[in-house]
mmCIF file with all atom_site columns, C-alpha atoms in Angstrom:
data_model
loop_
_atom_site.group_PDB
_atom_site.id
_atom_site.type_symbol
_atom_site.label_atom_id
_atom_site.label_alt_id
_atom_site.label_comp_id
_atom_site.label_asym_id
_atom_site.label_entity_id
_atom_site.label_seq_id
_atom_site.pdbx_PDB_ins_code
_atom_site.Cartn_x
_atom_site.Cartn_y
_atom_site.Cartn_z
_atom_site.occupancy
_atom_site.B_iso_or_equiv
_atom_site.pdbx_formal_charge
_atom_site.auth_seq_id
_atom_site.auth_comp_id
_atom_site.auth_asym_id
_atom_site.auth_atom_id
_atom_site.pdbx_PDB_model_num
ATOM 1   C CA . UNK B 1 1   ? -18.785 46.870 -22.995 1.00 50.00 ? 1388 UNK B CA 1
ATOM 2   C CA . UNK B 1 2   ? -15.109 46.176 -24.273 1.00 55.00 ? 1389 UNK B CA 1
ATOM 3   C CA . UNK B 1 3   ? -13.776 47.075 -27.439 1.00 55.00 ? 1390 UNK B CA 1
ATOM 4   C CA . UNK B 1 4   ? -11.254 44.156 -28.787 1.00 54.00 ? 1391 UNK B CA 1
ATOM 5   C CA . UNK B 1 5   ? -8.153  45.802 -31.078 1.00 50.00 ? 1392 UNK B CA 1
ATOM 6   C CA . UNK B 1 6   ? -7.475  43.834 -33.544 1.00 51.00 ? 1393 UNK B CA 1
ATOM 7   C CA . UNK B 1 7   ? -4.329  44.610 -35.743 1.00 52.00 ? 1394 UNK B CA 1
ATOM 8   C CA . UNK B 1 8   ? -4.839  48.616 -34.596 1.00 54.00 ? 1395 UNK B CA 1
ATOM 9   C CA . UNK B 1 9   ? -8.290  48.844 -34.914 1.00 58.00 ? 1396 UNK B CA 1
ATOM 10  C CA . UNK B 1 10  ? -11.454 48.471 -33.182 1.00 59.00 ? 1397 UNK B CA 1
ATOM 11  C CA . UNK B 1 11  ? -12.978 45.220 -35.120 1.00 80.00 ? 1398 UNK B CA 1
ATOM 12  C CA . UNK B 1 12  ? -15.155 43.345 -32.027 1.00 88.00 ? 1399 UNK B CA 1
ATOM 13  C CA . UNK B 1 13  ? -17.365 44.799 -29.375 1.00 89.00 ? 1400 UNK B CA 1
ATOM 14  C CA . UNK B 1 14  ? -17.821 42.156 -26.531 1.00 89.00 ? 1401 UNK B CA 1
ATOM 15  C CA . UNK B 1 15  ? -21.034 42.876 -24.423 1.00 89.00 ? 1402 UNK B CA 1
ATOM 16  C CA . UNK B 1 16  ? -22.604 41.186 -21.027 1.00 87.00 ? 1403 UNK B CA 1
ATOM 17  C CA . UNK B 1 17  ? -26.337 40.910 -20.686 1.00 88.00 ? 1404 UNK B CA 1
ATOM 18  C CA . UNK B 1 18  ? -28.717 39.233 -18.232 1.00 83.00 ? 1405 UNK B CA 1
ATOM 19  C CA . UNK B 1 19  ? -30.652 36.362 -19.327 1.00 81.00 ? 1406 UNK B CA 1
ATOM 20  C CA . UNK B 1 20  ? -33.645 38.563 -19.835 1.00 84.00 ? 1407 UNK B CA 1
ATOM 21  C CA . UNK B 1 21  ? -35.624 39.481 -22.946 1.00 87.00 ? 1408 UNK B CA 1
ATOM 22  C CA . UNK B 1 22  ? -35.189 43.075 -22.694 1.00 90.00 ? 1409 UNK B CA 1
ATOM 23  C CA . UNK B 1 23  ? -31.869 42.214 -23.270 1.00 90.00 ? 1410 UNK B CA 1
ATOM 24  C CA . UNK B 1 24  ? -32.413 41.101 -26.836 1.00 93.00 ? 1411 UNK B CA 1
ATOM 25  C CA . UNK B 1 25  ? -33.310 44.638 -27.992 1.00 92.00 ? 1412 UNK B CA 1
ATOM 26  C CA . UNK B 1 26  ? -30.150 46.305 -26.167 1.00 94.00 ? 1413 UNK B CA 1
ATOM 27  C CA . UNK B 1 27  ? -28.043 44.071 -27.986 1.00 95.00 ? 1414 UNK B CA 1
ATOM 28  C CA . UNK B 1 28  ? -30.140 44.805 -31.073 1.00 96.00 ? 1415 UNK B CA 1
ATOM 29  C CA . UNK B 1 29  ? -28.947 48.608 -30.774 1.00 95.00 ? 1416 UNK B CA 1
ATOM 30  C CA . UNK B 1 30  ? -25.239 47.945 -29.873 1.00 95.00 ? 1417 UNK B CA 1
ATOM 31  C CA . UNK B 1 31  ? -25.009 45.760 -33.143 1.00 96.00 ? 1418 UNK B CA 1
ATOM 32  C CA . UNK B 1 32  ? -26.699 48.609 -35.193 1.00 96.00 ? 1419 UNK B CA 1
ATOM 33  C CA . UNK B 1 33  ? -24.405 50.786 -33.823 1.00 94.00 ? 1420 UNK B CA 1
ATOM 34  C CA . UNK B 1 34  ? -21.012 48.477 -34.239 1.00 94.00 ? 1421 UNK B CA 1
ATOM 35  C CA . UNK B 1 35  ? -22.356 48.180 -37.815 1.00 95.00 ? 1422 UNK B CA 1
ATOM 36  C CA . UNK B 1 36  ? -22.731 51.380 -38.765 1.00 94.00 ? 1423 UNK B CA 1
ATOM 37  C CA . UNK B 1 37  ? -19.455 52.749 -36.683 1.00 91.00 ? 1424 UNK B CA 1
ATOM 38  C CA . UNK B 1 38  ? -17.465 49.919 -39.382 1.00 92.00 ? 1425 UNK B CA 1
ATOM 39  C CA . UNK B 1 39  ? -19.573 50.934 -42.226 1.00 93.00 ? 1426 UNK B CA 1
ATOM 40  C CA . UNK B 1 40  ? -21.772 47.260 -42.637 1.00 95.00 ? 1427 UNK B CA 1
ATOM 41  C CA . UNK B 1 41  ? -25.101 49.445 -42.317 1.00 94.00 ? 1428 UNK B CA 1
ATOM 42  C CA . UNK B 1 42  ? -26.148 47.560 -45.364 1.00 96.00 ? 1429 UNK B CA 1
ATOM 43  C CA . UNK B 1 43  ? -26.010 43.807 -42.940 1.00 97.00 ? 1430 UNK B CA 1
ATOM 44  C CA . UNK B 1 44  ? -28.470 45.683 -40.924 1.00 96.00 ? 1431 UNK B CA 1
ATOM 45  C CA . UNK B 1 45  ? -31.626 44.217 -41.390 1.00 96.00 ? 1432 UNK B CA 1
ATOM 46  C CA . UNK B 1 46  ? -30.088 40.653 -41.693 1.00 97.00 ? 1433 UNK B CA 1
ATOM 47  C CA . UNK B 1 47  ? -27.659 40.801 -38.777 1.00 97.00 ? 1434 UNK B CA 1
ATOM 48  C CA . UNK B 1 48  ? -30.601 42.247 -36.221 1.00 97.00 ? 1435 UNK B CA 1
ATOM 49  C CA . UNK B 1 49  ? -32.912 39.256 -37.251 1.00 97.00 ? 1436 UNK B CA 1
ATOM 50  C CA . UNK B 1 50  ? -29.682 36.653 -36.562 1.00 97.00 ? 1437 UNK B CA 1
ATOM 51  C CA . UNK B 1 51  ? -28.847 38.086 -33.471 1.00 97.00 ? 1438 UNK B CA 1
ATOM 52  C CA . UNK B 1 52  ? -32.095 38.250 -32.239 1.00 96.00 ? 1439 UNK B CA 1
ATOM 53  C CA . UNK B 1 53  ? -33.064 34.635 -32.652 1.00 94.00 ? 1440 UNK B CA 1
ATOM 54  C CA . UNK B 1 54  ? -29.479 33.721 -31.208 1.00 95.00 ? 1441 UNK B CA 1
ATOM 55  C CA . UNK B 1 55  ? -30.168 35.861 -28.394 1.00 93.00 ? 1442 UNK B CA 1
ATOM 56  C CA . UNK B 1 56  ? -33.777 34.855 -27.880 1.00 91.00 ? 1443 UNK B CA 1
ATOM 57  C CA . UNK B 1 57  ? -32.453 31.340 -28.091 1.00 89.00 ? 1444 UNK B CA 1
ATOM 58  C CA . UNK B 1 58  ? -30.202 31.860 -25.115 1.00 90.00 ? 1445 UNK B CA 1
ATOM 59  C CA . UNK B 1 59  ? -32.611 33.722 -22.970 1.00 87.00 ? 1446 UNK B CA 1
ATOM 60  C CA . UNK B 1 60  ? -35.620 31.164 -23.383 1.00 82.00 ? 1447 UNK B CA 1
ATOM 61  C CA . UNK B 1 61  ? -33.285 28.000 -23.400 1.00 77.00 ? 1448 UNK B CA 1
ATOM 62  C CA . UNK B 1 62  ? -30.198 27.896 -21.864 1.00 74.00 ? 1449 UNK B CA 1
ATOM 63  C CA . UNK B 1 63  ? -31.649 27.536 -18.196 1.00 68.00 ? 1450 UNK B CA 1
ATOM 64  C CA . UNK B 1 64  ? -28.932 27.788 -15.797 1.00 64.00 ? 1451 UNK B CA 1
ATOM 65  C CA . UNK B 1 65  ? -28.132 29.273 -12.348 1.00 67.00 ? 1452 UNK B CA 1
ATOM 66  C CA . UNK B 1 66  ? -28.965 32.762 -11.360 1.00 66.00 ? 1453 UNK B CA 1
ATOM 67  C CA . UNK B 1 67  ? -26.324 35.455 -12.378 1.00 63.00 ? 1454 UNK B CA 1
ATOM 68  C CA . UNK B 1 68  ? -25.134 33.653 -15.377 1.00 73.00 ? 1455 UNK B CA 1
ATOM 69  C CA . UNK B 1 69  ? -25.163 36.551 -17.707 1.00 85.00 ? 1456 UNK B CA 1
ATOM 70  C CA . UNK B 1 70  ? -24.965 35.962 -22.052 1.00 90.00 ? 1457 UNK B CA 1
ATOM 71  C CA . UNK B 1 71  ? -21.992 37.097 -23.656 1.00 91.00 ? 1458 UNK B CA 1
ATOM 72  C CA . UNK B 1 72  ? -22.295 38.748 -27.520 1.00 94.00 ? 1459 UNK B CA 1
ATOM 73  C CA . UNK B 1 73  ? -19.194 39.354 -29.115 1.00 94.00 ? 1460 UNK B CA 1
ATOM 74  C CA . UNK B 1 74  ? -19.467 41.437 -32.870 1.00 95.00 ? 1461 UNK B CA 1
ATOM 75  C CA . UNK B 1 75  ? -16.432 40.912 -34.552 1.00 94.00 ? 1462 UNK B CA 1
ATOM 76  C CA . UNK B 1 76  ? -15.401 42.185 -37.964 1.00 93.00 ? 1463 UNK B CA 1
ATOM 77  C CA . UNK B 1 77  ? -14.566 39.507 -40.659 1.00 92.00 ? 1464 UNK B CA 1
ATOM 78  C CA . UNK B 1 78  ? -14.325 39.759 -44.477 1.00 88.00 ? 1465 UNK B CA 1
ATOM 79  C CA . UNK B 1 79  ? -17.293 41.107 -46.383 1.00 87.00 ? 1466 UNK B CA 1
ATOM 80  C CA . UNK B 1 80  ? -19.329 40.828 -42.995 1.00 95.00 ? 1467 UNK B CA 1
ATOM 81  C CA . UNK B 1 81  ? -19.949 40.278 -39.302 1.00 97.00 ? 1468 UNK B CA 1
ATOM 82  C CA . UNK B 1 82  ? -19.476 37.565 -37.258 1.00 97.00 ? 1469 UNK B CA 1
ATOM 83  C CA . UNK B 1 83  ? -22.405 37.898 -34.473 1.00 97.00 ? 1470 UNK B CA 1
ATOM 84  C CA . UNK B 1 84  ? -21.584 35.395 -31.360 1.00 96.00 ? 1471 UNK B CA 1
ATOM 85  C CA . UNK B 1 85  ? -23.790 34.607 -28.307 1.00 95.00 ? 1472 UNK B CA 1
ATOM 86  C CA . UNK B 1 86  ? -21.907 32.733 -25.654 1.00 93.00 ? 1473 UNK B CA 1
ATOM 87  C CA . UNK B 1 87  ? -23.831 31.389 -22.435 1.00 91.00 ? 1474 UNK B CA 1
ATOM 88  C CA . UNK B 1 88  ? -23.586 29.580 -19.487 1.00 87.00 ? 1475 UNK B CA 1
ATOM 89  C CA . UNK B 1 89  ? -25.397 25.952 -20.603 1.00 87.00 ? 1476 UNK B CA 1
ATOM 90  C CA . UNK B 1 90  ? -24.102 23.065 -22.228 1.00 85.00 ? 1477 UNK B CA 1
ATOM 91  C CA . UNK B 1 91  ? -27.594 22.032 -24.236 1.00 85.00 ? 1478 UNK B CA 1
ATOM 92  C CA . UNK B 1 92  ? -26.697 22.189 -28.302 1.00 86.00 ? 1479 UNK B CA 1
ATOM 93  C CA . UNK B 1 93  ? -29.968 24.319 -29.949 1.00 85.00 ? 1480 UNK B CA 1
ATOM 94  C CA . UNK B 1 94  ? -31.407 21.970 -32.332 1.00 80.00 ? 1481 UNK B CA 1
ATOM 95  C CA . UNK B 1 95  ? -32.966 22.885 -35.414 1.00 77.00 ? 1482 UNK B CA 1
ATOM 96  C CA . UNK B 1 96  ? -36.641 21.856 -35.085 1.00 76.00 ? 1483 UNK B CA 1
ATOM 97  C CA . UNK B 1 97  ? -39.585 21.592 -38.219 1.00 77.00 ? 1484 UNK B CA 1
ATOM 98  C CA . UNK B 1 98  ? -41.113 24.758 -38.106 1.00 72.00 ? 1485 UNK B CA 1
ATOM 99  C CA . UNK B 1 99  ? -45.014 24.616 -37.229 1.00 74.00 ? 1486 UNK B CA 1
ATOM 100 C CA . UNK B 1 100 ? -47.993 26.589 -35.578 1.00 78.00 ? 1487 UNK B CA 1
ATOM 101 C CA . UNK B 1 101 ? -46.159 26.376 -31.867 1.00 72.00 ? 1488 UNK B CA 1
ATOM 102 C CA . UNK B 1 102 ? -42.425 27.550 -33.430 1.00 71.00 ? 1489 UNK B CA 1
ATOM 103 C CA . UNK B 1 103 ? -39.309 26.625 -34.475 1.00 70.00 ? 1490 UNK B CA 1
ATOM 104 C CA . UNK B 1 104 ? -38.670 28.963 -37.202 1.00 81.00 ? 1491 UNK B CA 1
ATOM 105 C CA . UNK B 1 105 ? -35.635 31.115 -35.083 1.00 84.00 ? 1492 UNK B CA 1
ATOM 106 C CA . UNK B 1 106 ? -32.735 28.691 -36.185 1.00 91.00 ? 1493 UNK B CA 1
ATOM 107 C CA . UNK B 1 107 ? -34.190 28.067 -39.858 1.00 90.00 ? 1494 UNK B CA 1
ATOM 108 C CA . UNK B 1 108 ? -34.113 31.752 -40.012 1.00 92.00 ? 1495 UNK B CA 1
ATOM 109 C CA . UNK B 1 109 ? -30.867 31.994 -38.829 1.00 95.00 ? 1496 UNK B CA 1
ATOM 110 C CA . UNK B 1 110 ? -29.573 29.314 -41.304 1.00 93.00 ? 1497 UNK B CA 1
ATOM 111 C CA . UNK B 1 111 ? -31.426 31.714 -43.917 1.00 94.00 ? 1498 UNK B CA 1
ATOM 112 C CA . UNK B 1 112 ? -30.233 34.970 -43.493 1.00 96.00 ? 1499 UNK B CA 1
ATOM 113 C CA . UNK B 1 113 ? -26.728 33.879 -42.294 1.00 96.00 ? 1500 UNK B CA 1
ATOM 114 C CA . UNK B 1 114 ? -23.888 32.439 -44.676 1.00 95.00 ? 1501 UNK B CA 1
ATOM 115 C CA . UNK B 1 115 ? -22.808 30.214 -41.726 1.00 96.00 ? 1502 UNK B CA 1
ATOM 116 C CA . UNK B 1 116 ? -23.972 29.382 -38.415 1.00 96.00 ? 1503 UNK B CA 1
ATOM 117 C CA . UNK B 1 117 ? -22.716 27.017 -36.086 1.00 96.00 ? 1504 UNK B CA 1
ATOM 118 C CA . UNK B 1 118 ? -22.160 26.186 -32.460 1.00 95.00 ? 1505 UNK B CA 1
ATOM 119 C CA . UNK B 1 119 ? -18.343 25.985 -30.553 1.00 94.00 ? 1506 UNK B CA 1
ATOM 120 C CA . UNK B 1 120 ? -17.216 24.871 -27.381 1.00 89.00 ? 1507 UNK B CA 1
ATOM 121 C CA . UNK B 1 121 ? -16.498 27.642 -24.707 1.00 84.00 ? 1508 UNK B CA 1
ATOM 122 C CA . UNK B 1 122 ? -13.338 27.723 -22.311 1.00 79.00 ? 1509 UNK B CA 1
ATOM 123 C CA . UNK B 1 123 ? -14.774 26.271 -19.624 1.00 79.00 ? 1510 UNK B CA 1
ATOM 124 C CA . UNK B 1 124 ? -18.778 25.828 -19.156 1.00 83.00 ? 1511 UNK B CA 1
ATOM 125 C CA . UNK B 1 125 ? -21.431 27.010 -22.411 1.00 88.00 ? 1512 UNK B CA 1
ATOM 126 C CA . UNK B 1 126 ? -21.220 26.991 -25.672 1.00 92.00 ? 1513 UNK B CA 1
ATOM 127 C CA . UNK B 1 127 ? -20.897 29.557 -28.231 1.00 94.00 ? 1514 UNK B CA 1
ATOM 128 C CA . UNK B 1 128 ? -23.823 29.643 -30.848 1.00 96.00 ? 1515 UNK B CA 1
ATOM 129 C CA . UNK B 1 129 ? -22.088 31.978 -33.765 1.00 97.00 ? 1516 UNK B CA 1
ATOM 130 C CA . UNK B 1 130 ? -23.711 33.752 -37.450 1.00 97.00 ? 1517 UNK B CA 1
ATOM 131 C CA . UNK B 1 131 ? -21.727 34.923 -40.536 1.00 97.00 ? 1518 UNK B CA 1
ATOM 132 C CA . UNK B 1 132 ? -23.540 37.491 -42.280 1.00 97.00 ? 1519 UNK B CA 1
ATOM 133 C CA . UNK B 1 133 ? -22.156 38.829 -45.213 1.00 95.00 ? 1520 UNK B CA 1
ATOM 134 C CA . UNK B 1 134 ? -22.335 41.176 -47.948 1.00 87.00 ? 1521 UNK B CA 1
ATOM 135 C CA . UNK B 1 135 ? -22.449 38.358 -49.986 1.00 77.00 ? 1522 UNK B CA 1
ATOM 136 C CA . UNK B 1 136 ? -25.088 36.510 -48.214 1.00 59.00 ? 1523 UNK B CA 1
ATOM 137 C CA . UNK B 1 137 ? -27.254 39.568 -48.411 1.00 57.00 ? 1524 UNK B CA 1
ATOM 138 C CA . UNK B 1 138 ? -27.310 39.588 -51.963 1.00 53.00 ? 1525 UNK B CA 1
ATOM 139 C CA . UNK B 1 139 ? -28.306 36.532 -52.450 1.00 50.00 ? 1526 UNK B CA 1
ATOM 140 C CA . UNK B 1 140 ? -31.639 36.753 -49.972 1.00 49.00 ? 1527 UNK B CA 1
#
């Protein structure tokens, strides 16, 4: 784990995980925790079910060599949390039509979340990336 400062105080928490579904539920519990350490406990509910799709995403789909691990960074931004889940592959998730075999993780996503998009990484990946807000919350 690393703590990123910014201006004085502790506003991200970077974590490295395995691509492996037990994974997803430790990062479920660090983001609990980062949220209630800043006092967001309210984003709970919303921010667990966006990382959790974002982080099942890039566990099922971003097939790359072994010892690639998935990055989440939890960063602090006005009214909310910005969840991010970097990894190792270059394939874009695409938003599918939700029916009996799946599809529903990124239309939740674009649900729950005031944003959501994907960036390019520093060298190999992408960064998939949430908004959740206070906001946002409100309104669902």
């Amino acid at each position: 784990m690393q703590i990123q400062q910014v201006d004085g105080e502790e506003k991200a928490v970077v974590w490295q995980w395995r691509r492996h579904r037990r994974c997803v539920g430790l990062a479920r519990a660090q983001l609990r925790k980062a949220l209630a350490a800043w006092g967001l406990g309210e984003l709970e509910s919303a921010a667990v079910a966006v990382l959790s799709e974002l982080m099942a995403n890039a566990v099922v789909h971003a097939r790359v060599s072994p010892g690639r691990e998935i990055r989440t960074r939890f960063l602090v931004v006005e009214s909310g949390v910005r969840i991010e889940v970097h990894d190792a592959s270059d394939q874009l998730p695409v938003p599918r039509v939700p029916d009996e075999s799946g599809g529903y993780g990124l239309a939740l996503v674009a649900a729950l979340a005031e944003r959501w998009g994907v960036e390019e990484r520093g060298g190999v990946g992408k960064c998939v990336w949430a908004t959740v807000t206070c906001s946002g919350v409100d309104a669902h």
